Structures are given as structure tokens and as C-alpha cells.
PDB file of C-alpha atoms in Angstrom:
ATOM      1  CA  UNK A 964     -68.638  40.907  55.154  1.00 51.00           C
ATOM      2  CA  UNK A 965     -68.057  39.461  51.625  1.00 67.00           C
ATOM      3  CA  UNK A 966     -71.829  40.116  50.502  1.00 69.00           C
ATOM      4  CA  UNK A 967     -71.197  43.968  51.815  1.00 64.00           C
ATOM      5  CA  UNK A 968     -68.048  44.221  50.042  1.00 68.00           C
ATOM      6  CA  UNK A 969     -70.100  43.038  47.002  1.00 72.00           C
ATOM      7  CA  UNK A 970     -72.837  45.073  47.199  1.00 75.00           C
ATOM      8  CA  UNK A 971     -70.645  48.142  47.547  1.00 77.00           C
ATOM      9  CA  UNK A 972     -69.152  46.955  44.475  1.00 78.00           C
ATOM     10  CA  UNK A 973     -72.236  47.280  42.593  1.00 77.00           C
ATOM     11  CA  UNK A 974     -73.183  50.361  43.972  1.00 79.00           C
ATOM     12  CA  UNK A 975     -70.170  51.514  42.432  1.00 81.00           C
ATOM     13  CA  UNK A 976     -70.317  50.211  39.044  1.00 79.00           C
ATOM     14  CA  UNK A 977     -74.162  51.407  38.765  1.00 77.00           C
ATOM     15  CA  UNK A 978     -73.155  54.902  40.067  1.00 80.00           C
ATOM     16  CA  UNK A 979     -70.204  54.590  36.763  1.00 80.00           C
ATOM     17  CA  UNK A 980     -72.867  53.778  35.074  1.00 75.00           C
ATOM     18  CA  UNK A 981     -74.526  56.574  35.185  1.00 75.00           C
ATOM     19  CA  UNK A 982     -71.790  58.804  34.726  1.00 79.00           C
ATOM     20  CA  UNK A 983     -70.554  57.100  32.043  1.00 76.00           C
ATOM     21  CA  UNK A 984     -74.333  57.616  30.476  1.00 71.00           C
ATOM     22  CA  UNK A 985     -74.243  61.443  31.886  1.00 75.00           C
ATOM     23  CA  UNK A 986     -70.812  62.343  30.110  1.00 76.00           C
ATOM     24  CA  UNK A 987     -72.044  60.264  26.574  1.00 71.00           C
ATOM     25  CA  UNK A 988     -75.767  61.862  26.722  1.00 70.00           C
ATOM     26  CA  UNK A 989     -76.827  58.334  26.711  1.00 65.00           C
ATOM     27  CA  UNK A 990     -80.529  56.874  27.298  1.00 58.00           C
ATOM     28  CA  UNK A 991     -80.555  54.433  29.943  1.00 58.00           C
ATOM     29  CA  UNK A 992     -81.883  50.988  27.988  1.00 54.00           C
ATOM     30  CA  UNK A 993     -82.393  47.810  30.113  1.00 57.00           C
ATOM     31  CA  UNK A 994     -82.089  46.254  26.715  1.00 74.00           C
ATOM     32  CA  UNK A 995     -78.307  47.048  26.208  1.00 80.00           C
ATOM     33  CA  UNK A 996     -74.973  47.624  27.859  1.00 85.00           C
ATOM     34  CA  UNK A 997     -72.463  50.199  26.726  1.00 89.00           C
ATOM     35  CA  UNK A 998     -68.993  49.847  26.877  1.00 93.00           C
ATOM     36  CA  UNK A 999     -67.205  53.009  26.408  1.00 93.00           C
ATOM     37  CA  UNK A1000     -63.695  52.839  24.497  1.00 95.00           C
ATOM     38  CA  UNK A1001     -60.880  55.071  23.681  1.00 96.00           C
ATOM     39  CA  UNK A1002     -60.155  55.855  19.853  1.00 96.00           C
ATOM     40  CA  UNK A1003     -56.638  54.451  19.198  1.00 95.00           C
ATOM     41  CA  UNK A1004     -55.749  55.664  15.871  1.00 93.00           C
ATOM     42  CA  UNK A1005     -57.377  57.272  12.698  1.00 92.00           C
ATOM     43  CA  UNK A1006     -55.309  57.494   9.185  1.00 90.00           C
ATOM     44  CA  UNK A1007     -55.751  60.558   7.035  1.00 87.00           C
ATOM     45  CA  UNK A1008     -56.274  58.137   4.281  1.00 88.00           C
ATOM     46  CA  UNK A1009     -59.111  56.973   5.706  1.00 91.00           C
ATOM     47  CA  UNK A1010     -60.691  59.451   7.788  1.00 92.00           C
ATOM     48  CA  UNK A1011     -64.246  59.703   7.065  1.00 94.00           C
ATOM     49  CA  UNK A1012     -63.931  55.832   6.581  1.00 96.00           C
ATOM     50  CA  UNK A1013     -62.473  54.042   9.610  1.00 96.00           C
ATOM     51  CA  UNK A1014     -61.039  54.371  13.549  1.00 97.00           C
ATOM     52  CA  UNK A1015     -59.813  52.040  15.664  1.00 97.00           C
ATOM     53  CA  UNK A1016     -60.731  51.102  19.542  1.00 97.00           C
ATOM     54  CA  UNK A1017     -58.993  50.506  22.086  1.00 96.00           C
ATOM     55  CA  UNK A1018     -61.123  47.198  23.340  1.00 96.00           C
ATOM     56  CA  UNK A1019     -62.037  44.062  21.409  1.00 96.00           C
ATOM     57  CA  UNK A1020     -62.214  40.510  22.572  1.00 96.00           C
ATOM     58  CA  UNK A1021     -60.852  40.884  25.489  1.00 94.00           C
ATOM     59  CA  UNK A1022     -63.697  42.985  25.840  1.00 93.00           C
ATOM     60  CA  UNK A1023     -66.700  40.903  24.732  1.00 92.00           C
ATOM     61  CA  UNK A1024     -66.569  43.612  21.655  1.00 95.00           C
ATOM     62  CA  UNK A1025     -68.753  41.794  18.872  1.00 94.00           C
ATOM     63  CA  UNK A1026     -68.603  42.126  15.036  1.00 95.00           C
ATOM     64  CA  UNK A1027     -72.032  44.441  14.094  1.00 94.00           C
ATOM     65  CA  UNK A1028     -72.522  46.311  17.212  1.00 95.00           C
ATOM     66  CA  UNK A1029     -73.718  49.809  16.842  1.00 95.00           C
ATOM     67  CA  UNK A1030     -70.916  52.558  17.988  1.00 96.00           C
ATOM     68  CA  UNK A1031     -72.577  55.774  19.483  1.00 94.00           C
ATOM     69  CA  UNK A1032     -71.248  58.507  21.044  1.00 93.00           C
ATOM     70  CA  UNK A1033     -72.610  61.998  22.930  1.00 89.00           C
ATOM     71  CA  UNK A1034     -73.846  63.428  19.513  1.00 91.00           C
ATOM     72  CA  UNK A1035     -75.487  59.944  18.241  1.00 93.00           C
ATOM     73  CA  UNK A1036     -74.393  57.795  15.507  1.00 95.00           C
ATOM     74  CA  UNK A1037     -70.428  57.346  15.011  1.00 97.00           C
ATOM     75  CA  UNK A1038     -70.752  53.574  12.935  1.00 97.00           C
ATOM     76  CA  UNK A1039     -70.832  49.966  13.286  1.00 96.00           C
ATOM     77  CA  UNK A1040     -68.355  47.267  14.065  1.00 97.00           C
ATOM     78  CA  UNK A1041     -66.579  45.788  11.216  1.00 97.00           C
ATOM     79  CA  UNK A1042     -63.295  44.182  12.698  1.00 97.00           C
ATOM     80  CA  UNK A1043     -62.681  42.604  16.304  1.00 97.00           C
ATOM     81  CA  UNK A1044     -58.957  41.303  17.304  1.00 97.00           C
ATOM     82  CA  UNK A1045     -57.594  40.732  20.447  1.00 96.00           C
ATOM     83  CA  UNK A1046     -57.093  43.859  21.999  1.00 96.00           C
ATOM     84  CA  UNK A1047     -58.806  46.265  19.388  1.00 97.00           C
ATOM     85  CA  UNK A1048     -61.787  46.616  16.991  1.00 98.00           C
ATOM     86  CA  UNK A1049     -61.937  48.423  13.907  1.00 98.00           C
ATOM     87  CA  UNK A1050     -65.273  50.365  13.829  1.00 98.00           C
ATOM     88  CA  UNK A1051     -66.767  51.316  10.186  1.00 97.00           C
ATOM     89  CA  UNK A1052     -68.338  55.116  10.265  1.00 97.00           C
ATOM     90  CA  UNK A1053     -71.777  56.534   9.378  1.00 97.00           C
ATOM     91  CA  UNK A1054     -68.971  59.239   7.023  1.00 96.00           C
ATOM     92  CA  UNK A1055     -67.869  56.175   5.244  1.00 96.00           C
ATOM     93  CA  UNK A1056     -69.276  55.044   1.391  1.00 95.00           C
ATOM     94  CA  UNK A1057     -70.061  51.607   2.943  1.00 94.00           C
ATOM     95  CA  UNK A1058     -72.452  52.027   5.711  1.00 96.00           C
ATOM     96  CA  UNK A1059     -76.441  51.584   5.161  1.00 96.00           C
ATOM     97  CA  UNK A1060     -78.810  51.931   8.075  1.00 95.00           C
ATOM     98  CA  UNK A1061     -82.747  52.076   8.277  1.00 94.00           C
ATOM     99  CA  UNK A1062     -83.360  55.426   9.536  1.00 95.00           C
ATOM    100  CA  UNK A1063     -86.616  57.541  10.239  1.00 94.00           C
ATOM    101  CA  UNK A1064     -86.692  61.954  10.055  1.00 94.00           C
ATOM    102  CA  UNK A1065     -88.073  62.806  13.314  1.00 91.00           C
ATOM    103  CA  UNK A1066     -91.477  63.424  13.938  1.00 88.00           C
ATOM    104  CA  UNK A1067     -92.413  60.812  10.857  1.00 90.00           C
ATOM    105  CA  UNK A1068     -93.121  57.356  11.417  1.00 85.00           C
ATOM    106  CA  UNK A1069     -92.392  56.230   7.976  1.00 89.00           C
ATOM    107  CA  UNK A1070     -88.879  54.459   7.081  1.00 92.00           C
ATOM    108  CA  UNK A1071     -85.827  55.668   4.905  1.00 95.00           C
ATOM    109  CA  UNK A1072     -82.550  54.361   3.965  1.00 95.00           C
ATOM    110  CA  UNK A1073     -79.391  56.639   4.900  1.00 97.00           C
ATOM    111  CA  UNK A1074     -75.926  55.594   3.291  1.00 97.00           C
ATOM    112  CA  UNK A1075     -72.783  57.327   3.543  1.00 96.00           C
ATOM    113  CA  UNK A1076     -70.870  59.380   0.317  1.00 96.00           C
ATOM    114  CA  UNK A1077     -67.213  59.865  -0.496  1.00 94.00           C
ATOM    115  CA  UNK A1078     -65.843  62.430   2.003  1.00 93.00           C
ATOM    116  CA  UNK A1079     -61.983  63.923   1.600  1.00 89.00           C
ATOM    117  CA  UNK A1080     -60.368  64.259   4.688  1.00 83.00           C
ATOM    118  CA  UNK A1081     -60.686  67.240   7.109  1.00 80.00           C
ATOM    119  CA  UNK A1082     -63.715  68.361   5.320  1.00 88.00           C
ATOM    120  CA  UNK A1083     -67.329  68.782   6.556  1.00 92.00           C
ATOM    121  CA  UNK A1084     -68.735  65.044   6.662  1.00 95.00           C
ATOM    122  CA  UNK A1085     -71.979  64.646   4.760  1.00 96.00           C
ATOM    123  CA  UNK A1086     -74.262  62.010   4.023  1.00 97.00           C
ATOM    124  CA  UNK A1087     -77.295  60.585   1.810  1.00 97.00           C
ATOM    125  CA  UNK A1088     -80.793  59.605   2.323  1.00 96.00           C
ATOM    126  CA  UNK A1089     -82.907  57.652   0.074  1.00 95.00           C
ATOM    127  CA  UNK A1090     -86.652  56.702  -0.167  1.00 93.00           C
ATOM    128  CA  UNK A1091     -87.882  59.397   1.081  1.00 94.00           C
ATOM    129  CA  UNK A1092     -91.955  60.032   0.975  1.00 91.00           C
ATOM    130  CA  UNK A1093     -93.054  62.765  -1.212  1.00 88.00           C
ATOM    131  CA  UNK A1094     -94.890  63.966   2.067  1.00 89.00           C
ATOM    132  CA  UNK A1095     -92.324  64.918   3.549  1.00 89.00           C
ATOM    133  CA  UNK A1096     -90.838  68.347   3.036  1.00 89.00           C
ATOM    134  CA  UNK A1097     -88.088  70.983   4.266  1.00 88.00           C
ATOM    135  CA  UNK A1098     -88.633  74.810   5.082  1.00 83.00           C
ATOM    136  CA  UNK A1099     -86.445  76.775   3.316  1.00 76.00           C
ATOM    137  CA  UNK A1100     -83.449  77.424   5.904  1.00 73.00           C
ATOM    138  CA  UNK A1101     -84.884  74.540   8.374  1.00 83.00           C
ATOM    139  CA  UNK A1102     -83.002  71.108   8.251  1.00 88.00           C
ATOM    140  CA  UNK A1103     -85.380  68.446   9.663  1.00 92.00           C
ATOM    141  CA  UNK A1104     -83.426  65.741  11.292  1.00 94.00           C
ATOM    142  CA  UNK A1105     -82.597  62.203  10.649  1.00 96.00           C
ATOM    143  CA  UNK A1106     -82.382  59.689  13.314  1.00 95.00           C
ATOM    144  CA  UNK A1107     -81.949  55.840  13.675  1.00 93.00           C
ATOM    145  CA  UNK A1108     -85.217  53.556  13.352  1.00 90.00           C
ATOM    146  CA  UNK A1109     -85.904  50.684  15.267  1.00 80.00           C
ATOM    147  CA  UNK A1110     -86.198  48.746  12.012  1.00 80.00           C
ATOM    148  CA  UNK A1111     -82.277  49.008  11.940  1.00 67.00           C
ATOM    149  CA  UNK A1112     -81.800  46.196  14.322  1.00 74.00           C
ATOM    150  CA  UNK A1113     -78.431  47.103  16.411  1.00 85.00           C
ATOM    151  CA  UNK A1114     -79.507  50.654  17.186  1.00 89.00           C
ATOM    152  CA  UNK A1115     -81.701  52.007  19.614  1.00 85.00           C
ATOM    153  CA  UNK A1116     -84.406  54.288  18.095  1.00 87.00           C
ATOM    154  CA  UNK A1117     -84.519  57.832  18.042  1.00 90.00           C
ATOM    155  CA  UNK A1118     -80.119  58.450  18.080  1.00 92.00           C
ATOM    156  CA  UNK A1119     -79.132  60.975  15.550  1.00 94.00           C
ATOM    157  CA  UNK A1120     -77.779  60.898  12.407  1.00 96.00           C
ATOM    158  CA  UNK A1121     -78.164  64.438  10.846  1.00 96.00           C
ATOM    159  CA  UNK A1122     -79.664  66.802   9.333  1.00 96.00           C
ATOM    160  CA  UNK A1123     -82.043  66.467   5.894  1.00 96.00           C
ATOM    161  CA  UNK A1124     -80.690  70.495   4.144  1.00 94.00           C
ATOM    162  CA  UNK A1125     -81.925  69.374   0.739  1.00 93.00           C
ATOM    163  CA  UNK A1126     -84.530  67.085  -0.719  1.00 92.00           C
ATOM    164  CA  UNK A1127     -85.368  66.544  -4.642  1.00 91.00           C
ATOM    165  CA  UNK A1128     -87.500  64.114  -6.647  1.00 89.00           C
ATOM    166  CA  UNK A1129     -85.754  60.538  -7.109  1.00 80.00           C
ATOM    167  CA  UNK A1130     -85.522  59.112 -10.372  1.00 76.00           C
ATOM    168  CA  UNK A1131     -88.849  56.965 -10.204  1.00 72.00           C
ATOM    169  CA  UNK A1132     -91.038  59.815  -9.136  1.00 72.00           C
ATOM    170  CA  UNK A1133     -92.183  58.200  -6.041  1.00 82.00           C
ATOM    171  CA  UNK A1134     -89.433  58.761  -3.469  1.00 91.00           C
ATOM    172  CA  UNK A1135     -87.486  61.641  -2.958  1.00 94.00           C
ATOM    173  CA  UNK A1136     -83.517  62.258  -2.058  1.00 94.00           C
ATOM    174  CA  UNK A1137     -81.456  64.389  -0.457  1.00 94.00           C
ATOM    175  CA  UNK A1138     -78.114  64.952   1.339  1.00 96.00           C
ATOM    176  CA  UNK A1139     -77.661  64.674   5.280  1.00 97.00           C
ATOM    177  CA  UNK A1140     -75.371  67.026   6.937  1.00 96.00           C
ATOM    178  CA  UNK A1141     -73.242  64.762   9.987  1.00 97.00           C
ATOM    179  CA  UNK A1142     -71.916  66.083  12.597  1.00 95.00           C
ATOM    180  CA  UNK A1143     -67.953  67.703  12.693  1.00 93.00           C
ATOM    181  CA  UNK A1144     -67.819  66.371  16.052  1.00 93.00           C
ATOM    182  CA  UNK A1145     -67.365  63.119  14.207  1.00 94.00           C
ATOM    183  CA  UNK A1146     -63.926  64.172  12.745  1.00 92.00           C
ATOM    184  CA  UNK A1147     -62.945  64.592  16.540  1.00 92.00           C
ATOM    185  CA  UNK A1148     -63.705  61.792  18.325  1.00 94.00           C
ATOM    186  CA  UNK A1149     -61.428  60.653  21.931  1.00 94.00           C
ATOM    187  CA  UNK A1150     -64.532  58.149  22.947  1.00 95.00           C
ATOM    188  CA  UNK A1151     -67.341  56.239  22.137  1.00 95.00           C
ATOM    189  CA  UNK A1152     -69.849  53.805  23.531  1.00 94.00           C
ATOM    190  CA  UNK A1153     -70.216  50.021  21.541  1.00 95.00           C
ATOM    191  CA  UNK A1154     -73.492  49.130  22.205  1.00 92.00           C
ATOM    192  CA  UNK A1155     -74.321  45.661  23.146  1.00 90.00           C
ATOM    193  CA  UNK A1156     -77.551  44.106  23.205  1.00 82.00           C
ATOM    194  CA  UNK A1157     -77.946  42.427  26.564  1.00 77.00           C
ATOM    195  CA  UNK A1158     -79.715  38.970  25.293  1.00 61.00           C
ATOM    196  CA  UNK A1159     -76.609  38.165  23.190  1.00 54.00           C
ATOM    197  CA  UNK A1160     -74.777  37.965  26.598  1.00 50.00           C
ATOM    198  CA  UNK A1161     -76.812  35.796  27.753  1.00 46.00           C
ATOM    199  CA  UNK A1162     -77.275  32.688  25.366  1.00 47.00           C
ATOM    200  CA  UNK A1163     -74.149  32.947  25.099  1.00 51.00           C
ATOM    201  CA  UNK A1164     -73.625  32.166  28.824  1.00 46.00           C
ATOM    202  CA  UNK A1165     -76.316  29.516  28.344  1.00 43.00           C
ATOM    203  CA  UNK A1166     -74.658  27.945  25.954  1.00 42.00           C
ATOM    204  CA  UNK A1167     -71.382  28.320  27.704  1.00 51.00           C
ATOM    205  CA  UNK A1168     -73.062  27.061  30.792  1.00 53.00           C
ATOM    206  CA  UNK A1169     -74.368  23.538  28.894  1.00 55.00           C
TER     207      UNK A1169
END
């Protein structure tokens, strides 16, 4: 009877799973968990900069993870504490990632730029092949590379609307338009990589 209750139990948690996934837009990856949390607070002062969760230790929530929600790429962790974790976003002048434009194979560097509150987030991208090019009135868009460690390939960032020679002639520039959604946020998914968990059980377990 116990290893029926228990098996219901899982049946239940994989089918919340996938709603979870469903409602976030989420890729199922083997590789990773995600455990979704409620924003807690934002300050004006800080907008574009920071949020807070709802979940930290007590949640397993670990300093670095990649934060993603339905529309890709909100940040990273910066901050855990007990019962929250302060999450740094892809808006704020601090955040680097290795990042790829979509349909290229070839990596850039995307950093975030000053952004006052309540206005329309944007972003930077650097080392950019000369190859690479935009249509006039067609943003290309920018998503996470697998060289960036924490984040599963192919989330987005946003969108490449202008491009111009960098300063050694080599590599271009060019800002990234991110997505308002970002200045809204109720949820988002911390995503942690599975293999973590387990050495640290191991080592729990010696």
C-alpha cells in the first residue's frame, strides 16, 4: 500500500512538472531541475537591477544559478539567505553572459547598460563577427550559448536592432532590445543543474 501511495506521489509531481514547464514555456532537460519562485519585492531604485525570490536555502537555491522565465533570460543568482534569494537581471550594468544570435554558431559577449526605471530595458552585445549582418527593419535574435555554463542553450535574450563597427575593426557592436515582460515579472524558474545535487548528496552521504 505504501509503494502505491508512493508511486501516486510521483505521478503527481511529474504531471506538476509538466505543467509547471507548460505555463513557463520551458524545455524539458534531464540535465536540470527548475524550481519555480514567486517575485517578493522589486525597488524603483533598482529596477532594471535587482528582484527578490521568494525561496532560498530552504530551498536548495544556489549562488550562480541561471533564473529563466516564459520569455527566456530574467538573470542569475547573486544572493541566497534563508528564506529568499536576491537574483541579479540580464537589465542590470553588471551581468555578462556568453551568448550566440540564432542561426550562427559563432560566440558573442552580451552585457547589460544603465536602464532608468519604467523604461524600455535594453541591452549590449559585443564581439560580434563582421559576417554577421541585420536587414534593415529585421532584428535577428540573441540567445544564450552553451559556452555560458549555467544556461541551457538556445533561451532568449533579445533582439540585435543595430550593429556598427567596434573600435578595433574586427568585431562589431550593437544594442539588444530585452523584453518589457521583464519589468513585470510574478514568477520565474531557478535553474539547477542536476549533478550539483548529487555530489552533494555523495558527499553528504560519506
Amino acid at each position: 500500500a505504501r509503494q502505491s501511495v508512493q508511486l501516486q506521489e510521483a505521478r503527481n509531481l511529474s504531471e506538476e512538472i509538466d505543467r509547471l514547464e507548460s505555463i513557463l514555456n520551458l524545455p524539458s532537460r534531464p540535465d536540470y531541475r527548475y524550481e519555480v519562485a514567486r517575485v517578493a519585492r522589486r525597488d524603483l531604485t533598482a529596477w532594471w537591477q535587482q528582484i527578490i525570490i521568494r525561496k532560498g536555502e530552504n530551498y536548495d537555491i544556489p549562488v550562480g544559478a541561471a533564473v529563466v522565465y516564459k520569455g527566456g533570460v530574467v538573470g542569475r543568482v547573486r544572493e541566497v539567505h534563508a528564506y529568499t534569494a536576491t537574483v541579479e537581471l540580464v537589465s542590470s550594468s553588471g551581468f555578462r553572459m556568453a551568448a550566440t544570435v540564432l542561426g550562427e554558431d559563432r560566440p558573442v559577449t552580451y552585457q547589460g547598460v544603465i536602464n532608468p526605471p519604467f523604461s524600455n530595458p535594453m541591452g549590449e552585445v559585443l564581439n560580434v563577427p563582421a559576417q554577421i549582418k541585420l536587414n534593415t527593419g529585421q532584428p535577428r535574435l540573441l540567445v544564450s550559448s552553451p559556452l555560458g555554463g549555467i544556461f541551457p542553450a538556445g533561451l532568449t535574450i533579445g533582439e540585435i536592432v543595430s550593429l556598427s563597427p567596434g573600435s578595433d575593426g574586427f568585431f562589431q557592436q550593437g544594442s539588444i532590445r530585452l523584453n518589457p515582460d521583464l519589468g513585470n515579472l510574478r514568477e520565474v524558474a531557478v535553474v539547477i543543474p542536476l549533478y550539483e545535487e548529487e555530489e552533494e548528496a555523495a558527499v553528504d552521504g560519506e
